[in-house]
Amino acid sequence: MRGFVAATGGGDYRAVFAWAELDPGFAKSQVLLAVPEDGVPLDDAAGPRLVAPQHSKGGRYVSEVSQLWVGTVDPVVDGGH
């Protein structure tokens, strides 16, 4: 459970999702990378959108996604030692 996905979009807006949030066997939430909207492809200026429908405030809605980064957190966090 040390994995995560970080998305960067327009204006360098970023959102991070723990791997567990993306695993349907662990969480009941959805995270979507939308390429079309209502069946119509998004134009190049709009780019893909990262959407978490269960987040009613839209805090992790990323438009114009330009980068997805998959990584892991170090197994030991020891305060810099």
mmCIF file of N, CA and C in Angstrom:
data_model
loop_
_atom_site.group_PDB
_atom_site.id
_atom_site.type_symbol
_atom_site.label_atom_id
_atom_site.label_comp_id
_atom_site.label_asym_id
_atom_site.label_seq_id
_atom_site.Cartn_x
_atom_site.Cartn_y
_atom_site.Cartn_z
ATOM 1 N N MET A 1 0.814 -1.201 0.000
ATOM 2 C CA MET A 1 0.000 0.000 0.000
ATOM 3 C C MET A 1 0.858 1.267 0.000
ATOM 4 N N ARG A 2 2.057 1.174 -0.555
ATOM 5 C CA ARG A 2 2.947 2.339 -0.602
ATOM 6 C C ARG A 2 2.883 3.066 -1.943
ATOM 7 N N GLY A 3 2.083 2.559 -2.866
ATOM 8 C CA GLY A 3 2.040 3.149 -4.193
ATOM 9 C C GLY A 3 1.115 4.349 -4.283
ATOM 10 N N PHE A 4 1.380 5.175 -5.300
ATOM 11 C CA PHE A 4 0.531 6.337 -5.554
ATOM 12 C C PHE A 4 0.608 6.719 -7.027
ATOM 13 N N VAL A 5 -0.358 7.521 -7.441
ATOM 14 C CA VAL A 5 -0.369 8.109 -8.776
ATOM 15 C C VAL A 5 -0.534 9.610 -8.592
ATOM 16 N N ALA A 6 0.351 10.371 -9.212
ATOM 17 C CA ALA A 6 0.280 11.830 -9.160
ATOM 18 C C ALA A 6 -0.031 12.337 -10.569
ATOM 19 N N ALA A 7 -0.971 13.244 -10.668
ATOM 20 C CA ALA A 7 -1.356 13.821 -11.956
ATOM 21 C C ALA A 7 -1.035 15.307 -11.954
ATOM 22 N N THR A 8 -0.469 15.783 -13.061
ATOM 23 C CA THR A 8 -0.187 17.210 -13.246
ATOM 24 C C THR A 8 -1.007 17.690 -14.430
ATOM 25 N N GLY A 9 -1.640 18.844 -14.263
ATOM 26 C CA GLY A 9 -2.468 19.396 -15.327
ATOM 27 C C GLY A 9 -2.162 20.847 -15.593
ATOM 28 N N GLY A 10 -3.115 21.515 -16.215
ATOM 29 C CA GLY A 10 -2.970 22.916 -16.556
ATOM 30 C C GLY A 10 -2.661 23.777 -15.338
ATOM 31 N N GLY A 11 -1.797 24.762 -15.531
ATOM 32 C CA GLY A 11 -1.415 25.636 -14.439
ATOM 33 C C GLY A 11 -0.594 24.925 -13.373
ATOM 34 N N ASP A 12 -0.002 23.789 -13.724
ATOM 35 C CA ASP A 12 0.773 22.958 -12.790
ATOM 36 C C ASP A 12 -0.047 22.488 -11.599
ATOM 37 N N TYR A 13 -1.372 22.418 -11.768
ATOM 38 C CA TYR A 13 -2.228 21.873 -10.703
ATOM 39 C C TYR A 13 -1.924 20.394 -10.563
ATOM 40 N N ARG A 14 -1.825 19.921 -9.330
ATOM 41 C CA ARG A 14 -1.491 18.520 -9.085
ATOM 42 C C ARG A 14 -2.473 17.895 -8.107
ATOM 43 N N ALA A 15 -2.673 16.600 -8.295
ATOM 44 C CA ALA A 15 -3.469 15.805 -7.359
ATOM 45 C C ALA A 15 -2.771 14.458 -7.207
ATOM 46 N N VAL A 16 -2.855 13.907 -5.997
ATOM 47 C CA VAL A 16 -2.213 12.627 -5.704
ATOM 48 C C VAL A 16 -3.270 11.668 -5.181
ATOM 49 N N PHE A 17 -3.199 10.432 -5.677
ATOM 50 C CA PHE A 17 -4.107 9.378 -5.240
ATOM 51 C C PHE A 17 -3.281 8.213 -4.729
ATOM 52 N N ALA A 18 -3.626 7.730 -3.553
ATOM 53 C CA ALA A 18 -2.996 6.519 -3.039
ATOM 54 C C ALA A 18 -3.431 5.346 -3.905
ATOM 55 N N TRP A 19 -2.529 4.390 -4.075
ATOM 56 C CA TRP A 19 -2.846 3.227 -4.914
ATOM 57 C C TRP A 19 -4.119 2.536 -4.436
ATOM 58 N N ALA A 20 -4.309 2.485 -3.123
ATOM 59 C CA ALA A 20 -5.498 1.831 -2.566
ATOM 60 C C ALA A 20 -6.785 2.504 -3.039
ATOM 61 N N GLU A 21 -6.759 3.815 -3.265
ATOM 62 C CA GLU A 21 -7.954 4.512 -3.756
ATOM 63 C C GLU A 21 -8.329 4.072 -5.165
ATOM 64 N N LEU A 22 -7.354 3.562 -5.914
ATOM 65 C CA LEU A 22 -7.582 3.157 -7.299
ATOM 66 C C LEU A 22 -7.917 1.681 -7.426
ATOM 67 N N ASP A 23 -7.760 0.941 -6.355
ATOM 68 C CA ASP A 23 -7.976 -0.505 -6.360
ATOM 69 C C ASP A 23 -9.425 -0.814 -5.986
ATOM 70 N N PRO A 24 -10.244 -1.291 -6.944
ATOM 71 C CA PRO A 24 -11.652 -1.550 -6.634
ATOM 72 C C PRO A 24 -11.833 -2.649 -5.588
ATOM 73 N N GLY A 25 -10.817 -3.473 -5.378
ATOM 74 C CA GLY A 25 -10.898 -4.493 -4.341
ATOM 75 C C GLY A 25 -10.662 -3.930 -2.951
ATOM 76 N N PHE A 26 -10.170 -2.709 -2.884
ATOM 77 C CA PHE A 26 -9.859 -2.088 -1.599
ATOM 78 C C PHE A 26 -10.824 -0.946 -1.278
ATOM 79 N N ALA A 27 -11.077 -0.109 -2.260
ATOM 80 C CA ALA A 27 -11.938 1.065 -2.066
ATOM 81 C C ALA A 27 -13.095 1.019 -3.053
ATOM 82 N N LYS A 28 -14.180 1.618 -2.691
ATOM 83 C CA LYS A 28 -15.357 1.636 -3.562
ATOM 84 C C LYS A 28 -15.450 2.943 -4.351
ATOM 85 N N SER A 29 -14.375 3.701 -4.373
ATOM 86 C CA SER A 29 -14.374 4.973 -5.088
ATOM 87 C C SER A 29 -13.972 4.766 -6.546
ATOM 88 N N GLN A 30 -14.189 5.776 -7.353
ATOM 89 C CA GLN A 30 -13.795 5.760 -8.754
ATOM 90 C C GLN A 30 -12.861 6.920 -9.021
ATOM 91 N N VAL A 31 -11.870 6.679 -9.831
ATOM 92 C CA VAL A 31 -11.015 7.728 -10.358
ATOM 93 C C VAL A 31 -10.932 7.460 -11.850
ATOM 94 N N LEU A 32 -11.290 8.445 -12.638
ATOM 95 C CA LEU A 32 -11.398 8.264 -14.091
ATOM 96 C C LEU A 32 -10.475 9.222 -14.825
ATOM 97 N N LEU A 33 -9.835 8.740 -15.873
ATOM 98 C CA LEU A 33 -9.114 9.612 -16.791
ATOM 99 C C LEU A 33 -10.006 9.734 -18.022
ATOM 100 N N ALA A 34 -10.679 10.863 -18.126
ATOM 101 C CA ALA A 34 -11.658 11.076 -19.193
ATOM 102 C C ALA A 34 -10.974 11.650 -20.430
ATOM 103 N N VAL A 35 -11.158 10.964 -21.536
ATOM 104 C CA VAL A 35 -10.642 11.454 -22.810
ATOM 105 C C VAL A 35 -11.795 12.025 -23.636
ATOM 106 N N PRO A 36 -12.924 11.292 -23.753
ATOM 107 C CA PRO A 36 -14.096 11.915 -24.374
ATOM 108 C C PRO A 36 -15.039 12.449 -23.292
ATOM 109 N N GLU A 37 -15.876 13.379 -23.682
ATOM 110 C CA GLU A 37 -16.944 13.872 -22.805
ATOM 111 C C GLU A 37 -18.248 13.732 -23.564
ATOM 112 N N ASP A 38 -19.184 12.987 -23.000
ATOM 113 C CA ASP A 38 -20.459 12.706 -23.655
ATOM 114 C C ASP A 38 -20.247 12.106 -25.048
ATOM 115 N N GLY A 39 -19.223 11.246 -25.175
ATOM 116 C CA GLY A 39 -18.951 10.568 -26.432
ATOM 117 C C GLY A 39 -18.182 11.375 -27.451
ATOM 118 N N VAL A 40 -17.871 12.616 -27.132
ATOM 119 C CA VAL A 40 -17.144 13.486 -28.065
ATOM 120 C C VAL A 40 -15.713 13.650 -27.557
ATOM 121 N N PRO A 41 -14.712 13.350 -28.403
ATOM 122 C CA PRO A 41 -13.328 13.504 -27.949
ATOM 123 C C PRO A 41 -13.035 14.945 -27.524
ATOM 124 N N LEU A 42 -12.271 15.073 -26.441
ATOM 125 C CA LEU A 42 -11.847 16.400 -26.002
ATOM 126 C C LEU A 42 -10.832 16.942 -26.996
ATOM 127 N N ASP A 43 -10.863 18.248 -27.245
ATOM 128 C CA ASP A 43 -9.876 18.803 -28.170
ATOM 129 C C ASP A 43 -8.511 18.872 -27.486
ATOM 130 N N ASP A 44 -7.471 19.091 -28.281
ATOM 131 C CA ASP A 44 -6.111 19.083 -27.744
ATOM 132 C C ASP A 44 -5.910 20.140 -26.659
ATOM 133 N N ALA A 45 -6.564 21.284 -26.763
ATOM 134 C CA ALA A 45 -6.401 22.338 -25.766
ATOM 135 C C ALA A 45 -6.982 21.925 -24.415
ATOM 136 N N ALA A 46 -8.080 21.177 -24.437
ATOM 137 C CA ALA A 46 -8.708 20.748 -23.185
ATOM 138 C C ALA A 46 -7.948 19.591 -22.558
ATOM 139 N N GLY A 47 -7.385 18.734 -23.391
ATOM 140 C CA GLY A 47 -6.639 17.583 -22.898
ATOM 141 C C GLY A 47 -7.497 16.655 -22.060
ATOM 142 N N PRO A 48 -6.918 15.536 -21.623
ATOM 143 C CA PRO A 48 -7.656 14.621 -20.757
ATOM 144 C C PRO A 48 -7.940 15.248 -19.397
ATOM 145 N N ARG A 49 -8.927 14.704 -18.709
ATOM 146 C CA ARG A 49 -9.297 15.188 -17.365
ATOM 147 C C ARG A 49 -9.269 14.026 -16.397
ATOM 148 N N LEU A 50 -8.716 14.261 -15.234
ATOM 149 C CA LEU A 50 -8.749 13.281 -14.166
ATOM 150 C C LEU A 50 -9.891 13.669 -13.251
ATOM 151 N N VAL A 51 -10.817 12.745 -13.041
ATOM 152 C CA VAL A 51 -12.052 13.040 -12.319
ATOM 153 C C VAL A 51 -12.256 12.006 -11.222
ATOM 154 N N ALA A 52 -12.606 12.478 -10.043
ATOM 155 C CA ALA A 52 -12.997 11.608 -8.927
ATOM 156 C C ALA A 52 -14.437 11.983 -8.576
ATOM 157 N N PRO A 53 -15.434 11.308 -9.187
ATOM 158 C CA PRO A 53 -16.837 11.714 -9.036
ATOM 159 C C PRO A 53 -17.328 11.789 -7.600
ATOM 160 N N GLN A 54 -16.766 11.003 -6.696
ATOM 161 C CA GLN A 54 -17.231 11.011 -5.312
ATOM 162 C C GLN A 54 -16.762 12.245 -4.544
ATOM 163 N N HIS A 55 -15.855 13.019 -5.105
ATOM 164 C CA HIS A 55 -15.370 14.232 -4.452
ATOM 165 C C HIS A 55 -16.265 15.396 -4.874
ATOM 166 N N SER A 56 -17.227 15.708 -4.050
ATOM 167 C CA SER A 56 -18.231 16.707 -4.423
ATOM 168 C C SER A 56 -17.645 18.106 -4.573
ATOM 169 N N LYS A 57 -16.548 18.414 -3.906
ATOM 170 C CA LYS A 57 -15.943 19.753 -3.992
ATOM 171 C C LYS A 57 -14.972 19.878 -5.162
ATOM 172 N N GLY A 58 -14.612 18.773 -5.808
ATOM 173 C CA GLY A 58 -13.745 18.824 -6.984
ATOM 174 C C GLY A 58 -12.286 19.109 -6.688
ATOM 175 N N GLY A 59 -11.850 18.885 -5.465
ATOM 176 C CA GLY A 59 -10.476 19.202 -5.082
ATOM 177 C C GLY A 59 -9.415 18.411 -5.823
ATOM 178 N N ARG A 60 -9.774 17.251 -6.330
ATOM 179 C CA ARG A 60 -8.792 16.459 -7.073
ATOM 180 C C ARG A 60 -9.223 16.257 -8.514
ATOM 181 N N TYR A 61 -9.922 17.224 -9.057
ATOM 182 C CA TYR A 61 -10.286 17.262 -10.473
ATOM 183 C C TYR A 61 -9.131 17.961 -11.183
ATOM 184 N N VAL A 62 -8.492 17.291 -12.111
ATOM 185 C CA VAL A 62 -7.343 17.867 -12.814
ATOM 186 C C VAL A 62 -7.693 17.956 -14.293
ATOM 187 N N SER A 63 -7.738 19.160 -14.814
ATOM 188 C CA SER A 63 -8.003 19.335 -16.242
ATOM 189 C C SER A 63 -6.672 19.487 -16.976
ATOM 190 N N GLU A 64 -6.721 19.296 -18.282
ATOM 191 C CA GLU A 64 -5.536 19.410 -19.134
ATOM 192 C C GLU A 64 -4.377 18.554 -18.615
ATOM 193 N N VAL A 65 -4.671 17.285 -18.288
ATOM 194 C CA VAL A 65 -3.640 16.395 -17.742
ATOM 195 C C VAL A 65 -2.487 16.279 -18.739
ATOM 196 N N SER A 66 -1.284 16.584 -18.250
ATOM 197 C CA SER A 66 -0.099 16.509 -19.099
ATOM 198 C C SER A 66 0.875 15.436 -18.630
ATOM 199 N N GLN A 67 0.704 14.988 -17.376
ATOM 200 C CA GLN A 67 1.634 14.000 -16.851
ATOM 201 C C GLN A 67 0.970 13.154 -15.775
ATOM 202 N N LEU A 68 1.211 11.858 -15.837
ATOM 203 C CA LEU A 68 0.835 10.930 -14.771
ATOM 204 C C LEU A 68 2.118 10.280 -14.293
ATOM 205 N N TRP A 69 2.312 10.264 -12.985
ATOM 206 C CA TRP A 69 3.516 9.681 -12.421
ATOM 207 C C TRP A 69 3.107 8.614 -11.423
ATOM 208 N N VAL A 70 3.628 7.416 -11.602
ATOM 209 C CA VAL A 70 3.340 6.304 -10.705
ATOM 210 C C VAL A 70 4.605 6.041 -9.900
ATOM 211 N N GLY A 71 4.459 5.982 -8.580
ATOM 212 C CA GLY A 71 5.629 5.777 -7.742
ATOM 213 C C GLY A 71 5.278 5.086 -6.446
ATOM 214 N N THR A 72 6.288 4.945 -5.616
ATOM 215 C CA THR A 72 6.104 4.376 -4.281
ATOM 216 C C THR A 72 6.769 5.280 -3.262
ATOM 217 N N VAL A 73 6.239 5.254 -2.069
ATOM 218 C CA VAL A 73 6.802 5.999 -0.954
ATOM 219 C C VAL A 73 7.861 5.113 -0.313
ATOM 220 N N ASP A 74 8.935 5.716 0.153
ATOM 221 C CA ASP A 74 9.974 4.938 0.828
ATOM 222 C C ASP A 74 9.369 4.110 1.949
ATOM 223 N N PRO A 75 9.835 2.872 2.126
ATOM 224 C CA PRO A 75 9.233 1.996 3.145
ATOM 225 C C PRO A 75 9.463 2.468 4.577
ATOM 226 N N VAL A 76 10.512 3.249 4.810
ATOM 227 C CA VAL A 76 10.809 3.717 6.160
ATOM 228 C C VAL A 76 10.886 5.229 6.152
ATOM 229 N N VAL A 77 10.104 5.836 6.988
ATOM 230 C CA VAL A 77 10.171 7.287 7.160
ATOM 231 C C VAL A 77 10.728 7.504 8.552
ATOM 232 N N ASP A 78 11.944 8.037 8.609
ATOM 233 C CA ASP A 78 12.597 8.123 9.906
ATOM 234 C C ASP A 78 12.976 9.545 10.295
ATOM 235 N N GLY A 79 12.295 10.520 9.761
ATOM 236 C CA GLY A 79 12.581 11.900 10.145
ATOM 237 C C GLY A 79 13.894 12.420 9.608
ATOM 238 N N GLY A 80 14.384 11.834 8.523
ATOM 239 C CA GLY A 80 15.612 12.324 7.902
ATOM 240 C C GLY A 80 16.868 11.627 8.362
ATOM 241 N N HIS A 81 16.774 10.590 9.164
ATOM 242 C CA HIS A 81 17.966 9.879 9.643
ATOM 243 C C HIS A 81 18.335 8.770 8.699
#
